[in-house]
mmCIF file of C-alpha atoms in Angstrom:
data_model
loop_
_atom_site.group_PDB
_atom_site.id
_atom_site.type_symbol
_atom_site.label_atom_id
_atom_site.label_comp_id
_atom_site.label_asym_id
_atom_site.label_seq_id
_atom_site.Cartn_x
_atom_site.Cartn_y
_atom_site.Cartn_z
ATOM 1 C CA UNK A 14 115.338 76.785 104.344
ATOM 2 C CA UNK A 15 117.477 77.124 107.468
ATOM 3 C CA UNK A 16 119.971 79.393 105.720
ATOM 4 C CA UNK A 17 117.107 81.421 104.264
ATOM 5 C CA UNK A 18 115.681 81.961 107.758
ATOM 6 C CA UNK A 19 119.038 83.156 109.094
ATOM 7 C CA UNK A 20 119.575 85.488 106.135
ATOM 8 C CA UNK A 21 116.074 87.001 106.322
ATOM 9 C CA UNK A 22 116.229 87.399 110.095
ATOM 10 C CA UNK A 23 119.679 88.970 109.820
ATOM 11 C CA UNK A 24 118.472 91.331 107.102
ATOM 12 C CA UNK A 25 115.493 92.464 109.166
ATOM 13 C CA UNK A 26 117.663 93.070 112.216
ATOM 14 C CA UNK A 27 120.263 94.886 110.113
ATOM 15 C CA UNK A 28 117.627 97.163 108.590
ATOM 16 C CA UNK A 29 116.187 97.975 112.018
ATOM 17 C CA UNK A 30 119.461 98.893 113.690
ATOM 18 C CA UNK A 31 121.639 100.313 110.886
ATOM 19 C CA UNK A 32 119.886 103.691 111.044
ATOM 20 C CA UNK A 33 120.980 104.188 114.648
ATOM 21 C CA UNK A 34 124.408 102.587 114.178
ATOM 22 C CA UNK A 35 125.663 103.016 110.601
ATOM 23 C CA UNK A 36 128.943 101.247 111.428
ATOM 24 C CA UNK A 37 127.138 97.947 112.037
ATOM 25 C CA UNK A 38 127.879 95.423 109.303
ATOM 26 C CA UNK A 39 125.557 92.746 107.964
ATOM 27 C CA UNK A 40 128.001 90.141 109.241
ATOM 28 C CA UNK A 41 127.456 91.413 112.793
ATOM 29 C CA UNK A 42 123.676 91.247 112.344
ATOM 30 C CA UNK A 43 124.102 87.667 111.175
ATOM 31 C CA UNK A 44 126.149 86.890 114.295
ATOM 32 C CA UNK A 45 123.339 88.299 116.466
ATOM 33 C CA UNK A 46 120.844 86.048 114.680
ATOM 34 C CA UNK A 47 123.055 82.974 115.003
ATOM 35 C CA UNK A 48 123.669 83.750 118.676
ATOM 36 C CA UNK A 49 119.899 83.863 119.088
ATOM 37 C CA UNK A 50 119.529 80.434 117.496
ATOM 38 C CA UNK A 51 122.306 79.041 119.689
ATOM 39 C CA UNK A 52 120.848 80.607 122.849
ATOM 40 C CA UNK A 53 117.340 79.342 122.044
ATOM 41 C CA UNK A 54 118.656 75.803 121.924
ATOM 42 C CA UNK A 55 121.285 75.864 124.658
ATOM 43 C CA UNK A 56 119.434 77.895 127.306
ATOM 44 C CA UNK A 57 115.842 76.935 126.487
ATOM 45 C CA UNK A 58 115.185 80.525 125.312
ATOM 46 C CA UNK A 59 116.060 82.034 128.711
ATOM 47 C CA UNK A 60 119.467 83.307 127.635
ATOM 48 C CA UNK A 61 118.663 84.643 124.200
ATOM 49 C CA UNK A 62 118.272 88.307 125.103
ATOM 50 C CA UNK A 63 121.226 88.428 127.545
ATOM 51 C CA UNK A 64 123.603 86.744 125.089
ATOM 52 C CA UNK A 65 122.542 88.868 122.141
ATOM 53 C CA UNK A 66 122.575 92.107 124.142
ATOM 54 C CA UNK A 67 126.038 91.293 125.533
ATOM 55 C CA UNK A 68 127.346 90.766 121.991
ATOM 56 C CA UNK A 69 125.818 94.063 120.860
ATOM 57 C CA UNK A 70 127.269 95.787 123.922
ATOM 58 C CA UNK A 71 130.709 94.494 122.927
ATOM 59 C CA UNK A 72 130.104 96.004 119.476
ATOM 60 C CA UNK A 73 129.460 99.441 121.000
ATOM 61 C CA UNK A 74 125.669 99.387 121.038
ATOM 62 C CA UNK A 75 123.994 100.314 124.311
ATOM 63 C CA UNK A 76 122.268 97.518 126.185
ATOM 64 C CA UNK A 77 118.893 99.306 126.182
ATOM 65 C CA UNK A 78 119.063 99.959 122.454
ATOM 66 C CA UNK A 79 120.071 96.378 121.727
ATOM 67 C CA UNK A 80 117.266 94.944 123.827
ATOM 68 C CA UNK A 81 114.801 97.426 122.331
ATOM 69 C CA UNK A 82 115.614 96.351 118.779
ATOM 70 C CA UNK A 83 115.362 92.681 119.705
ATOM 71 C CA UNK A 84 111.946 93.307 121.232
ATOM 72 C CA UNK A 85 110.936 95.228 118.097
ATOM 73 C CA UNK A 86 111.294 92.025 116.087
ATOM 74 C CA UNK A 87 108.688 90.421 118.352
ATOM 75 C CA UNK A 88 106.486 93.512 118.101
ATOM 76 C CA UNK A 89 106.610 93.387 114.296
ATOM 77 C CA UNK A 90 105.622 89.731 114.398
ATOM 78 C CA UNK A 91 102.729 90.580 116.738
ATOM 79 C CA UNK A 92 101.724 93.418 114.387
ATOM 80 C CA UNK A 93 101.753 91.089 111.369
ATOM 81 C CA UNK A 94 99.523 88.563 113.159
ATOM 82 C CA UNK A 95 97.226 91.414 114.251
ATOM 83 C CA UNK A 96 96.924 92.683 110.672
ATOM 84 C CA UNK A 97 96.113 89.187 109.381
ATOM 85 C CA UNK A 98 93.520 88.710 112.115
ATOM 86 C CA UNK A 99 91.939 92.085 111.341
ATOM 87 C CA UNK A 100 91.755 91.136 107.663
ATOM 88 C CA UNK A 101 89.942 87.895 108.526
ATOM 89 C CA UNK A 102 87.586 89.657 110.933
ATOM 90 C CA UNK A 103 86.727 92.378 108.421
ATOM 91 C CA UNK A 104 86.168 89.842 105.644
ATOM 92 C CA UNK A 105 83.883 87.693 107.825
ATOM 93 C CA UNK A 106 82.266 90.250 110.112
ATOM 94 C CA UNK A 107 78.732 89.440 108.939
ATOM 95 C CA UNK A 108 79.234 85.707 109.479
ATOM 96 C CA UNK A 109 80.655 86.378 112.952
ATOM 97 C CA UNK A 110 77.706 88.600 113.876
ATOM 98 C CA UNK A 111 75.231 85.973 112.680
ATOM 99 C CA UNK A 112 77.008 82.975 114.215
ATOM 100 C CA UNK A 113 78.317 84.243 117.547
ATOM 101 C CA UNK A 114 76.695 87.603 118.315
ATOM 102 C CA UNK A 115 77.311 87.203 122.058
ATOM 103 C CA UNK A 116 81.074 86.989 121.477
ATOM 104 C CA UNK A 117 81.413 90.130 119.364
ATOM 105 C CA UNK A 118 82.076 92.341 122.398
ATOM 106 C CA UNK A 119 85.047 90.091 123.280
ATOM 107 C CA UNK A 120 86.351 90.247 119.728
ATOM 108 C CA UNK A 121 86.198 94.037 119.800
ATOM 109 C CA UNK A 122 87.829 94.087 123.235
ATOM 110 C CA UNK A 123 90.596 91.798 121.963
ATOM 111 C CA UNK A 124 91.234 94.117 119.029
ATOM 112 C CA UNK A 125 91.543 97.134 121.335
ATOM 113 C CA UNK A 126 93.800 95.310 123.817
ATOM 114 C CA UNK A 127 96.108 93.954 121.099
ATOM 115 C CA UNK A 128 96.364 97.309 119.350
ATOM 116 C CA UNK A 129 97.131 98.984 122.693
ATOM 117 C CA UNK A 130 99.853 96.474 123.561
ATOM 118 C CA UNK A 131 101.482 96.882 120.155
ATOM 119 C CA UNK A 132 101.357 100.673 120.435
ATOM 120 C CA UNK A 133 102.814 100.691 123.966
ATOM 121 C CA UNK A 134 105.590 98.271 123.011
ATOM 122 C CA UNK A 135 106.475 100.389 119.988
ATOM 123 C CA UNK A 136 106.685 103.467 122.185
ATOM 124 C CA UNK A 137 108.797 101.685 124.787
ATOM 125 C CA UNK A 138 111.191 100.240 122.220
ATOM 126 C CA UNK A 139 111.709 103.460 120.289
ATOM 127 C CA UNK A 140 111.713 106.001 123.125
ATOM 128 C CA UNK A 141 115.329 106.973 123.927
ATOM 129 C CA UNK A 142 114.666 107.693 127.618
ATOM 130 C CA UNK A 143 113.220 104.233 128.185
ATOM 131 C CA UNK A 144 116.130 102.610 126.325
ATOM 132 C CA UNK A 145 118.599 104.426 128.569
ATOM 133 C CA UNK A 146 116.732 103.267 131.678
ATOM 134 C CA UNK A 147 116.955 99.660 130.453
#
């Protein structure tokens, strides 16, 4: 299972960044993933982004672009959770309205806030000017 996680995570990172940097090899994407695992353990998650972005910088990828693609992985995870939550809400909307009608405004507000955060993060991570500023 551990090897499967590394391979899938490496594949997702490779797919995200290979369009901007066609010279990147899958082996390098795997090194980024393994550096992330090492940094999560050794620095209590605080050094993950700096270590990975430094490695990508040494491979010729700009720091802003490297950080942006690493953040995109988190955004895609947030998007997947949002989609699952929306599916559950849509499937059980009548039950929610009958059971907790006073909380529905907070559910709707949460949907809007989460969708806005995902949209803003996607813009920030894919906008070249923002990547250069980073």
